[in-house]
Coordinates of C-alpha atoms and ligand atoms in Angstrom, one line a residue:
M4 CA 8.5 -11.2 -32.3
T5 CA 11.9 -9.7 -31.8
D6 CA 13.5 -12.1 -29.6
T7 CA 17.1 -11.0 -30.1
L8 CA 19.4 -9.7 -27.5
V9 CA 18.7 -12.5 -25.0
P10 CA 21.4 -13.8 -22.8
V11 CA 22.9 -16.8 -24.6
K12 CA 25.3 -17.7 -21.8
P13 CA 23.6 -19.9 -19.2
V14 CA 22.8 -17.9 -16.1
R15 CA 24.6 -19.0 -12.9
L16 CA 24.0 -18.8 -9.2
I17 CA 25.6 -16.0 -7.3
I18 CA 27.3 -17.3 -4.1
N19 CA 29.9 -15.5 -2.1
G20 CA 30.6 -12.9 -4.8
E21 CA 31.0 -15.4 -7.6
A22 CA 28.9 -16.7 -10.5
V23 CA 28.8 -20.5 -10.0
D24 CA 27.1 -23.6 -11.3
A25 CA 24.9 -25.7 -9.1
A26 CA 26.7 -28.3 -7.2
S27 CA 24.6 -31.0 -9.0
G28 CA 25.4 -29.4 -12.4
K29 CA 21.6 -29.2 -12.9
T30 CA 20.1 -26.4 -15.0
F31 CA 16.5 -25.5 -16.0
T32 CA 15.2 -23.5 -18.9
T33 CA 13.4 -20.2 -18.4
V34 CA 10.7 -19.6 -21.0
N35 CA 9.2 -16.5 -22.7
P36 CA 5.4 -16.6 -22.0
A37 CA 4.7 -14.6 -25.1
T38 CA 6.4 -16.9 -27.5
E39 CA 6.5 -20.2 -25.5
A40 CA 10.2 -20.3 -26.6
P41 CA 13.1 -21.0 -24.2
I42 CA 15.2 -18.0 -23.3
C43 CA 18.2 -19.6 -21.7
A44 CA 19.5 -22.2 -19.3
V45 CA 19.7 -21.3 -15.6
A46 CA 21.7 -23.1 -12.9
E47 CA 19.2 -24.8 -10.6
A48 CA 20.1 -24.4 -6.9
G49 CA 19.6 -27.5 -4.7
A50 CA 19.8 -27.8 -0.9
E51 CA 23.6 -28.0 -1.1
D52 CA 23.8 -24.7 -3.0
V53 CA 21.4 -23.0 -0.6
D54 CA 23.6 -24.3 2.3
R55 CA 26.7 -22.8 0.6
A56 CA 24.9 -19.5 0.1
V57 CA 23.6 -19.3 3.6
K58 CA 27.1 -20.1 5.0
A59 CA 28.6 -17.3 2.8
A60 CA 25.9 -14.9 4.1
R61 CA 26.5 -16.0 7.7
A62 CA 30.3 -15.5 7.3
A63 CA 29.7 -12.1 5.7
F64 CA 27.5 -11.1 8.6
E65 CA 29.7 -12.4 11.4
S66 CA 33.1 -11.6 10.2
G67 CA 32.8 -9.7 6.9
P68 CA 33.0 -5.9 6.4
W69 CA 29.4 -5.2 5.6
P70 CA 27.7 -4.7 9.0
K71 CA 30.8 -2.9 10.3
L72 CA 31.2 -0.5 7.4
R73 CA 30.7 3.1 8.3
P74 CA 27.0 3.8 7.5
A75 CA 28.1 6.5 5.0
E76 CA 30.0 3.9 3.0
R77 CA 27.2 1.4 3.0
Q78 CA 24.9 4.2 1.9
R79 CA 27.3 5.0 -1.0
I80 CA 27.3 1.4 -2.2
L81 CA 23.5 1.0 -2.2
W82 CA 23.2 4.4 -4.0
R83 CA 25.7 3.2 -6.6
L84 CA 23.7 0.0 -7.1
G85 CA 20.6 2.3 -7.8
D86 CA 22.7 4.2 -10.3
L87 CA 23.9 1.0 -12.0
I88 CA 20.3 -0.1 -12.3
V89 CA 19.4 3.2 -14.0
A90 CA 22.4 2.7 -16.3
H91 CA 21.3 -0.8 -17.2
G92 CA 17.6 0.1 -17.3
D93 CA 16.9 -0.9 -20.9
E94 CA 18.6 -4.2 -20.5
L95 CA 16.8 -5.0 -17.2
A96 CA 13.4 -3.9 -18.6
R97 CA 13.8 -6.1 -21.6
L98 CA 14.9 -9.1 -19.6
E99 CA 11.9 -8.7 -17.3
T100 CA 9.5 -8.5 -20.3
L101 CA 11.1 -11.6 -21.9
D102 CA 10.9 -13.6 -18.8
N103 CA 7.5 -12.5 -17.5
G104 CA 5.5 -11.6 -20.5
K105 CA 4.5 -8.1 -19.2
P106 CA 4.4 -5.1 -21.6
I107 CA 7.8 -3.4 -22.0
A108 CA 6.0 -0.1 -21.2
E109 CA 5.3 -1.4 -17.7
S110 CA 8.8 -2.9 -17.2
K111 CA 10.4 0.3 -18.3
N112 CA 8.2 3.1 -17.0
A113 CA 6.7 1.6 -13.8
D114 CA 8.8 -1.4 -12.6
L115 CA 12.3 0.0 -13.3
P116 CA 11.8 3.3 -11.5
M117 CA 10.5 1.4 -8.4
V118 CA 13.6 -0.8 -8.5
Y119 CA 16.3 1.9 -8.6
G120 CA 14.0 4.1 -6.5
C121 CA 14.1 1.5 -3.7
F122 CA 17.9 1.4 -3.6
H123 CA 18.2 5.1 -3.7
Y124 CA 15.5 5.6 -1.0
F125 CA 16.8 3.0 1.4
S126 CA 20.4 4.1 0.9
G127 CA 19.2 7.3 2.5
W128 CA 18.1 5.4 5.6
V129 CA 21.5 3.8 6.3
T130 CA 22.8 7.0 7.9
K131 CA 19.5 7.7 9.8
L132 CA 18.8 4.4 11.5
S133 CA 19.4 4.9 15.2
G134 CA 18.3 3.8 18.7
E135 CA 17.2 6.1 21.5
T136 CA 18.2 7.2 24.9
V137 CA 15.4 6.4 27.4
P138 CA 15.1 8.4 30.6
V139 CA 14.4 5.6 33.1
N140 CA 16.3 6.7 36.2
P141 CA 19.0 9.3 36.8
S142 CA 21.3 6.6 38.3
L143 CA 21.1 4.6 35.1
F144 CA 22.1 5.3 31.5
T145 CA 19.5 3.5 29.4
Y146 CA 19.5 3.3 25.7
T147 CA 18.5 1.2 22.7
L148 CA 20.6 0.0 19.8
R149 CA 18.9 -0.8 16.5
E150 CA 20.8 -3.7 15.1
P151 CA 20.4 -5.9 12.0
I152 CA 18.8 -9.3 12.4
G153 CA 21.5 -11.3 10.6
V154 CA 20.9 -13.6 7.6
L155 CA 17.7 -12.9 5.8
G156 CA 16.2 -15.4 3.4
A157 CA 14.0 -13.8 0.7
I158 CA 11.6 -15.8 -1.4
T159 CA 9.9 -13.9 -4.3
P160 CA 7.1 -14.5 -6.8
W161 CA 7.1 -14.2 -10.6
N162 CA 4.7 -11.3 -11.1
F163 CA 7.1 -8.4 -10.3
P164 CA 10.5 -10.2 -10.3
M165 CA 12.8 -7.2 -10.2
I166 CA 10.6 -5.1 -8.0
M167 CA 10.5 -7.9 -5.5
V168 CA 14.3 -8.1 -5.4
A169 CA 14.4 -4.4 -4.6
W170 CA 11.7 -4.5 -1.9
K171 CA 13.3 -7.5 -0.1
T172 CA 16.9 -6.6 -0.4
A173 CA 17.2 -2.8 -0.3
P174 CA 15.9 -2.3 3.3
A175 CA 17.6 -5.5 4.5
L176 CA 21.0 -4.4 3.2
A177 CA 20.5 -0.8 4.4
A178 CA 20.1 -2.1 7.9
G179 CA 23.3 -4.2 7.7
N180 CA 21.8 -7.7 7.2
T181 CA 23.1 -10.2 4.6
V182 CA 20.7 -11.9 2.2
V183 CA 20.1 -15.1 0.3
L184 CA 17.4 -14.6 -2.3
K185 CA 15.5 -17.3 -4.1
P186 CA 13.6 -15.8 -7.1
A187 CA 10.6 -17.5 -8.6
F188 CA 11.4 -20.5 -10.7
E189 CA 9.5 -18.9 -13.7
T190 CA 11.5 -15.6 -13.6
P191 CA 15.1 -15.8 -12.4
L192 CA 16.8 -13.5 -15.0
T193 CA 16.5 -10.0 -13.5
A194 CA 17.3 -11.2 -10.0
V195 CA 20.6 -12.7 -11.1
R196 CA 21.5 -9.5 -13.1
I197 CA 20.8 -7.3 -10.1
G198 CA 23.0 -9.6 -8.1
E199 CA 25.8 -9.1 -10.6
L200 CA 25.3 -5.3 -10.5
A201 CA 25.4 -5.3 -6.7
L202 CA 28.9 -6.8 -6.9
E203 CA 29.9 -4.1 -9.4
A204 CA 28.6 -1.5 -7.0
G205 CA 31.0 -2.7 -4.4
L206 CA 28.8 -5.0 -2.2
P207 CA 31.2 -7.3 -0.5
P208 CA 31.1 -11.1 -1.3
G209 CA 28.5 -13.1 0.5
V210 CA 26.3 -10.0 1.3
L211 CA 23.8 -10.8 -1.4
N212 CA 23.5 -14.3 -2.8
I213 CA 21.0 -15.3 -5.5
V214 CA 19.9 -18.9 -5.8
P215 CA 17.3 -19.6 -8.6
G216 CA 15.5 -22.9 -8.2
R217 CA 12.3 -24.6 -7.3
G218 CA 10.2 -23.6 -4.3
T219 CA 9.9 -27.1 -3.1
V220 CA 13.7 -27.6 -3.2
A221 CA 15.7 -24.4 -2.9
G222 CA 12.8 -22.5 -1.2
E223 CA 12.3 -25.3 1.4
A224 CA 16.0 -25.5 2.1
L225 CA 16.2 -21.8 2.8
V226 CA 13.2 -22.0 5.1
Q227 CA 14.6 -24.9 7.0
H228 CA 18.2 -23.7 7.3
P229 CA 19.1 -23.2 10.9
M230 CA 21.5 -20.3 10.1
V231 CA 18.8 -18.2 8.5
D232 CA 17.3 -15.7 11.0
K233 CA 14.3 -14.5 9.1
I234 CA 12.3 -15.3 6.0
S235 CA 10.7 -12.5 4.0
F236 CA 8.2 -14.1 1.6
T237 CA 5.9 -12.7 -1.1
G238 CA 3.7 -15.2 -2.9
S239 CA 0.5 -17.2 -2.5
T240 CA -1.4 -17.6 0.8
E241 CA -1.1 -21.3 0.5
V242 CA 2.7 -21.4 0.4
G243 CA 2.8 -18.6 3.0
R244 CA 0.9 -20.8 5.4
H245 CA 3.3 -23.7 4.7
I246 CA 6.3 -21.5 5.4
L247 CA 4.8 -20.3 8.6
R248 CA 4.4 -23.9 9.8
K249 CA 7.9 -24.9 8.6
S250 CA 9.5 -21.9 10.3
A251 CA 8.4 -23.1 13.7
D252 CA 11.1 -25.7 13.9
T253 CA 14.0 -23.1 13.8
L254 CA 11.8 -20.3 15.2
K255 CA 12.4 -17.9 12.3
K256 CA 11.1 -14.4 12.2
L257 CA 8.7 -13.9 9.2
T258 CA 7.3 -11.3 7.0
L259 CA 4.6 -12.7 4.7
E260 CA 3.0 -10.7 1.8
L261 CA 0.3 -12.9 0.5
G262 CA -2.6 -12.9 -1.9
G263 CA -5.5 -10.5 -2.3
K264 CA -8.9 -10.0 -3.7
S265 CA -9.1 -6.3 -3.5
P266 CA -12.4 -4.3 -3.7
N267 CA -12.5 -1.3 -6.0
I268 CA -15.6 0.7 -4.9
V269 CA -17.2 3.1 -7.3
F270 CA -19.9 5.4 -5.9
A271 CA -22.5 7.2 -8.0
D272 CA -20.9 10.6 -7.2
A273 CA -17.5 9.6 -8.6
D274 CA -15.8 11.3 -11.6
P275 CA -17.1 8.8 -14.2
E276 CA -14.1 9.0 -16.6
A277 CA -11.5 8.7 -13.8
A278 CA -13.4 5.9 -12.1
L279 CA -13.7 4.0 -15.4
R280 CA -10.0 4.3 -16.1
G281 CA -9.2 3.3 -12.5
A282 CA -11.5 0.3 -12.7
A283 CA -9.9 -0.9 -15.9
S284 CA -6.3 -0.3 -14.9
G285 CA -6.9 -1.7 -11.4
I286 CA -7.6 -5.1 -12.9
F287 CA -5.9 -5.1 -16.3
Y288 CA -2.5 -3.6 -15.3
G289 CA 0.1 -6.3 -15.1
K290 CA -2.4 -8.7 -16.8
G291 CA -4.2 -8.8 -13.5
E292 CA -1.2 -10.8 -12.1
V293 CA -0.9 -8.2 -9.3
C294 CA -1.5 -9.1 -5.7
A295 CA -3.3 -5.8 -5.1
A296 CA -5.3 -5.9 -8.3
G297 CA -8.8 -4.4 -7.9
S298 CA -10.3 -7.7 -8.9
R299 CA -13.8 -7.1 -7.3
L300 CA -15.4 -4.0 -8.7
L301 CA -18.2 -2.8 -6.4
V302 CA -20.5 -0.4 -8.3
E303 CA -23.4 1.6 -6.8
K304 CA -26.6 0.3 -8.2
S305 CA -27.9 3.6 -9.7
I306 CA -24.9 3.8 -12.1
H307 CA -24.2 0.1 -12.4
A308 CA -25.7 -0.7 -15.9
E309 CA -24.1 2.3 -17.7
F310 CA -20.8 2.0 -15.9
V311 CA -20.4 -1.7 -16.8
A312 CA -21.4 -1.2 -20.4
K313 CA -18.7 1.4 -20.8
L314 CA -16.2 -0.7 -18.9
A315 CA -16.9 -3.7 -21.2
E316 CA -16.4 -1.5 -24.2
R317 CA -13.0 -0.4 -22.8
A318 CA -12.0 -4.0 -22.0
R319 CA -12.8 -5.1 -25.6
K320 CA -10.4 -2.4 -26.9
L321 CA -7.6 -3.6 -24.7
V322 CA -6.3 -6.4 -26.9
P323 CA -3.3 -8.6 -26.1
G324 CA -0.1 -7.7 -28.0
D325 CA 3.6 -8.4 -28.4
P326 CA 5.0 -7.5 -25.0
L327 CA 8.1 -6.0 -26.6
D328 CA 6.0 -3.6 -28.6
P329 CA 6.0 -0.2 -26.7
K330 CA 2.3 0.3 -27.6
T331 CA 1.2 -3.0 -26.0
R332 CA -0.9 -2.7 -22.8
L333 CA -1.9 -6.3 -22.2
G334 CA 0.8 -9.0 -22.1
A335 CA 1.0 -12.8 -21.7
L336 CA 0.2 -14.7 -18.5
I337 CA 3.1 -16.3 -16.9
S338 CA 2.5 -19.9 -17.9
E339 CA 0.1 -22.3 -19.6
K340 CA -0.9 -23.5 -16.1
Q341 CA -1.8 -20.0 -15.0
M342 CA -3.7 -19.4 -18.2
T343 CA -5.7 -22.6 -17.8
S344 CA -6.5 -21.7 -14.2
V345 CA -7.7 -18.2 -15.1
L346 CA -9.9 -19.5 -18.0
G347 CA -11.3 -22.1 -15.5
Y348 CA -12.4 -19.4 -13.2
V349 CA -14.2 -17.6 -16.0
E350 CA -16.1 -20.8 -16.8
A351 CA -16.8 -21.3 -13.1
G352 CA -18.2 -17.8 -12.9
V353 CA -20.5 -18.2 -15.8
K354 CA -21.7 -21.6 -14.3
E355 CA -22.5 -19.8 -11.1
G356 CA -24.6 -17.3 -12.9
A357 CA -22.3 -14.4 -13.7
R358 CA -22.7 -12.7 -17.1
L359 CA -19.7 -12.6 -19.3
V360 CA -19.8 -9.1 -20.8
A361 CA -16.2 -8.9 -22.2
G362 CA -13.4 -11.2 -23.1
G363 CA -13.2 -14.7 -21.6
Q364 CA -11.0 -16.3 -24.2
R365 CA -7.4 -17.1 -24.9
Q366 CA -6.1 -14.9 -27.7
P367 CA -2.6 -15.9 -29.0
V368 CA -0.4 -13.2 -30.6
N369 CA 1.3 -14.3 -33.8
G370 CA -0.1 -17.8 -33.1
K371 CA 1.6 -18.2 -29.8
G372 CA 1.7 -17.2 -26.1
W373 CA -0.4 -17.5 -23.0
F374 CA -2.5 -14.4 -23.6
V375 CA -6.0 -14.0 -22.1
Q376 CA -8.4 -11.3 -23.2
A377 CA -9.4 -8.5 -20.8
T378 CA -12.5 -10.1 -19.1
V379 CA -15.4 -8.7 -17.3
L380 CA -18.0 -10.8 -15.4
D381 CA -21.1 -8.8 -14.3
G382 CA -23.8 -9.6 -11.9
V383 CA -21.4 -11.4 -9.5
D384 CA -22.6 -12.3 -6.0
N385 CA -20.0 -11.8 -3.3
R386 CA -20.4 -15.5 -2.3
M387 CA -19.4 -16.8 -5.7
K388 CA -16.0 -18.5 -6.2
V389 CA -15.0 -15.7 -8.7
A390 CA -15.7 -13.1 -5.9
Q391 CA -13.9 -15.0 -3.1
E392 CA -10.8 -16.5 -4.7
E393 CA -7.8 -14.8 -6.1
I394 CA -7.8 -15.5 -9.9
F395 CA -4.5 -13.7 -10.6
G396 CA -5.4 -12.8 -14.2
P397 CA -7.2 -10.1 -16.2
V398 CA -10.7 -11.1 -14.9
L399 CA -12.9 -8.6 -13.2
A400 CA -15.9 -9.6 -11.0
V401 CA -18.5 -6.8 -10.9
I402 CA -20.7 -6.7 -7.8
P403 CA -23.5 -4.1 -7.4
F404 CA -24.1 -2.4 -4.0
D405 CA -26.9 -0.2 -2.5
D406 CA -25.1 2.4 -0.3
A407 CA -21.8 3.0 1.6
E408 CA -22.7 0.6 4.4
D409 CA -23.5 -2.2 1.9
A410 CA -20.3 -1.4 0.0
V411 CA -18.1 -1.7 3.1
R412 CA -19.9 -4.8 4.3
K413 CA -19.3 -6.5 0.9
A414 CA -15.7 -5.2 0.6
N415 CA -14.8 -6.6 4.0
D416 CA -16.6 -9.9 3.6
I417 CA -13.5 -11.8 2.4
P418 CA -10.5 -13.4 4.2
F419 CA -8.1 -11.2 2.3
G420 CA -7.2 -7.6 3.2
L421 CA -4.3 -6.4 1.0
A422 CA -5.7 -3.2 -0.7
A423 CA -8.9 -1.4 -1.7
G424 CA -10.0 1.5 -3.9
V425 CA -12.6 4.2 -3.3
W426 CA -14.0 6.5 -6.0
T427 CA -16.2 9.4 -4.8
R428 CA -16.2 13.2 -4.9
D429 CA -17.6 13.3 -1.3
V430 CA -14.6 13.9 1.0
K431 CA -16.4 12.8 4.2
K432 CA -17.5 9.6 2.6
A433 CA -14.0 8.9 1.2
H434 CA -12.4 9.2 4.7
A435 CA -15.1 7.2 6.4
V436 CA -14.9 4.4 3.9
A437 CA -11.1 4.4 4.0
R438 CA -11.2 3.9 7.7
A439 CA -13.9 1.2 7.6
L440 CA -12.0 -0.9 5.0
K441 CA -9.9 -3.8 6.4
A442 CA -7.0 -3.5 4.1
G443 CA -3.3 -2.6 4.3
T444 CA -3.6 0.0 1.5
V445 CA -6.5 2.2 0.5
W446 CA -6.4 4.3 -2.7
V447 CA -8.9 7.1 -3.1
N448 CA -9.7 8.3 -6.6
T449 CA -6.6 6.5 -7.9
Y450 CA -5.4 2.9 -7.9
N451 CA -2.1 0.9 -8.0
L452 CA 0.1 3.7 -6.8
Y453 CA 3.3 2.6 -5.0
D454 CA 6.4 4.4 -3.7
P455 CA 9.4 3.3 -1.8
A456 CA 8.4 5.6 1.1
M457 CA 4.9 4.2 1.6
P458 CA 4.5 0.9 3.5
F459 CA 2.8 -2.0 1.7
G460 CA 1.4 -5.2 3.2
G461 CA -1.7 -7.1 4.2
Y462 CA -4.4 -7.2 6.8
K463 CA -6.1 -10.5 7.6
S464 CA -5.0 -13.5 5.4
S465 CA -3.0 -11.2 3.1
G466 CA -0.1 -11.5 5.6
F467 CA 1.8 -9.6 8.2
G468 CA 4.9 -7.4 8.4
R469 CA 5.4 -4.6 5.9
D470 CA 7.6 -3.9 2.8
L471 CA 8.7 -0.4 2.0
G472 CA 8.6 2.8 4.0
A473 CA 10.2 3.6 7.3
E474 CA 7.8 1.0 8.6
C475 CA 9.6 -1.9 7.0
L476 CA 12.9 -1.0 8.8
R477 CA 11.3 -2.4 11.9
D478 CA 11.0 -5.7 10.1
V479 CA 14.7 -5.9 9.1
T480 CA 16.1 -4.8 12.5
Q481 CA 16.0 -5.8 16.1
V482 CA 16.3 -3.6 19.2
K483 CA 18.7 -4.2 22.0
S484 CA 18.1 -2.4 25.4
V485 CA 21.2 -1.5 27.3
W486 CA 21.1 -0.7 31.0
M487 CA 24.2 0.9 32.5
N488 CA 24.5 1.5 36.2
L489 CA 25.9 4.9 36.9
E490 CA 26.1 4.6 40.7
Ligands
NAD505 P1 4.0 -19.1 -5.0 O1 3.5 -18.9 -3.6 O2 3.7 -20.4 -5.6 O3 5.5 -18.9 -5.1 C1 6.2 -17.8 -4.5 C2 7.6 -18.1 -4.2 O4 7.6 -19.2 -3.3 C3 8.4 -18.7 -5.4 O5 9.7 -18.2 -5.4 C4 8.3 -20.2 -5.2 O6 9.3 -20.9 -5.9 C5 8.4 -20.3 -3.7 N1 7.9 -21.5 -3.1 C6 6.9 -22.3 -3.6 N2 6.7 -23.4 -2.8 C7 7.6 -23.2 -1.8 C8 7.9 -24.0 -0.6 N3 7.3 -25.1 -0.3 N4 8.8 -23.5 0.3 C9 9.5 -22.4 0.0 N5 9.3 -21.6 -1.1 C10 8.3 -22.0 -2.0 O7 3.3 -17.9 -5.7 P2 3.5 -17.5 -7.2 O8 2.6 -18.3 -8.0 O9 4.9 -17.4 -7.5 O10 3.0 -16.0 -7.1 C11 1.6 -15.6 -7.2 C12 1.1 -15.4 -5.8 O11 1.9 -14.4 -5.1 C13 -0.3 -14.8 -5.8 O12 -1.1 -15.5 -4.9 C14 -0.1 -13.3 -5.4 O13 -1.2 -12.7 -4.7 C15 1.0 -13.4 -4.5 N6 1.7 -12.1 -4.4 C16 1.6 -11.3 -3.3 C17 2.2 -10.1 -3.2 C18 2.1 -9.3 -2.0 O14 2.8 -8.3 -1.9 N7 1.2 -9.6 -1.1 C19 3.0 -9.7 -4.3 C20 3.1 -10.5 -5.4 C21 2.4 -11.7 -5.5
MG506 MG1 10.1 -17.0 -17.8

C-alpha cells in the first residue's frame, strides 16, 4: 500500500490558538486500520490539558472578540474556513482514509463535501439568527434575544471523524459559542488539521480548541468541567447514558446522537434494481460503521427469496480493497477489537438460526488489515441478537414480513430510532409508512442522504437534540425574554 505523505511530525493539541504538547508530555500512536501500521504520534490530552482548553474557551467567550464580532465578520471567517477545507481537500481526505480505513472515494466524494458544506451553510446563518418582538401589551416592549450558550464541549466518534467536527463546531461557532472538541482516540488527525485551518481562517485564539485523548480521561474531564455549559456527544448509547448521568452534577445541557439499528423496508412493488442498490449501500457504505446504517433489511415475503439471492450475489462481488485505491468500495474496520466484535455477531447469528448467505469472514488485503467481507444473514427473527443490537460493521440481518402493518410493527420493535428506509412505488403507502415509523430520519426510495440543511438525530434510545439544519441552531443557542415597561 502507498503509505507515503503521512504527517511525520507528531500531532499536537490546539489550545488557545497554539499547537502544544500535553502537560504530561504523553503521546499515543494513531494506527492505519488497513495496514495495522502506526501513522504518527499524537499528544495525549489529560485532565490538566482539558482544563487549560476549557479556560481558554471560557476567556474567549467572556472577554474575547468572537461573540462580539459583527455577524458579517463571523460569517466571513466561517466561510473562509469552508474554503480552506476545499483547498486542502485532497490532504484531508487522505488523512481521513489513513486514520479510519474508509475508501478514499468516500472520504473525498462524500465526507469532504459535507465538511466544507457545513461551514459554508452555517456561515450563512450567522447573519440570520435573531430574536422576535412579541406583542404582549401596548404598555410593554417585549422581545427575545437569541444568544449563544457559552462553552460547548464536543465529543465525537471515529466513524466520520471530520464530518463530526463540522457537525458539532460549524453551528456552535456560527451562534457565537466557543468550543473544546475531543475527537475519538482512534481518529484524531483530521480534527487537529481542521483546528489548524480554523486559525488560518482567522478564528480568534481559544474559540476552537482540539484535545485528542482517551474518552475515559479527556472525555470525562470535559463532561465534569464546571465551566463547560453544554456537551454535544455522538457515539455509543452506552457512553451516552454515562455522560447523561455525569452531566447531572454540573447540570449541563446535552445533545446526544447515539446508536441505531435502522430498518430498510423493501415492499414487493419497489423498483427492484434501485431497492437492491439501496439495500446494499445502506449497510455496506462506510463498512457498515455508520450510525444510520440500514442494518435490518425487512423484505416482503413474496419477493424475499429472489431479492436475497441477488443481494447475496452483489455482496460477494463487493470485496475489501486498499482504501487508498480510488476503485475500492469496502475498507477496513476501525480496529481489531471492532473486527472481533463484528465477527462474533456473525457467529451468534448463525448459532441463533440465521443463514449465512454471503461473507462472514475476515479478508486481509495484502496480508494485513481489519477487513471483513460484506456479510448477509438471512432468515433472521426480529428477536435475535443480530436483529436487536447494533453490530457496527458490514453485516446485514434480513427479516421477512407479510404486509405494511407487519413491516411497521417489526421496524418499530426495537429501542433505537435513528433512521429508516422505505422502498415502494405506491405513494400513499410511502407516506403512511414514513409517518408510522419511529425514527428521526426516513428515506423513501433512497438511503443515506445527508445535507447540512436537513436536521439529523434520534428518536427513542438513539438520543435527543438535533445536528444540522435550522433545527440544530436551537440546540446551540438560548433565548432571553426582555420585558420593558413603557408606562
Ligand atoms: P464511543 O461511545 O465509545 O466513543 C465516542 C466518543 O466518546 C469518543 O470520542 C470516546 O473517546 C468518547 N468517550 C468514551 N468514553 C467516554 C467517557 N466515559 N466520557 C466521555 N467521553 C467518552 O463510540 P465509538 O465506538 O467511538 O463510536 C461508535 C458508536 O457511535 C456507535 O454506537 C454508533 O452508532 C455511534 N454513532 C452515532 C452517530 C449518531 O449520529 N447518532 C454517529 C456516529 C456514530
Ligand atoms: Mg487511526
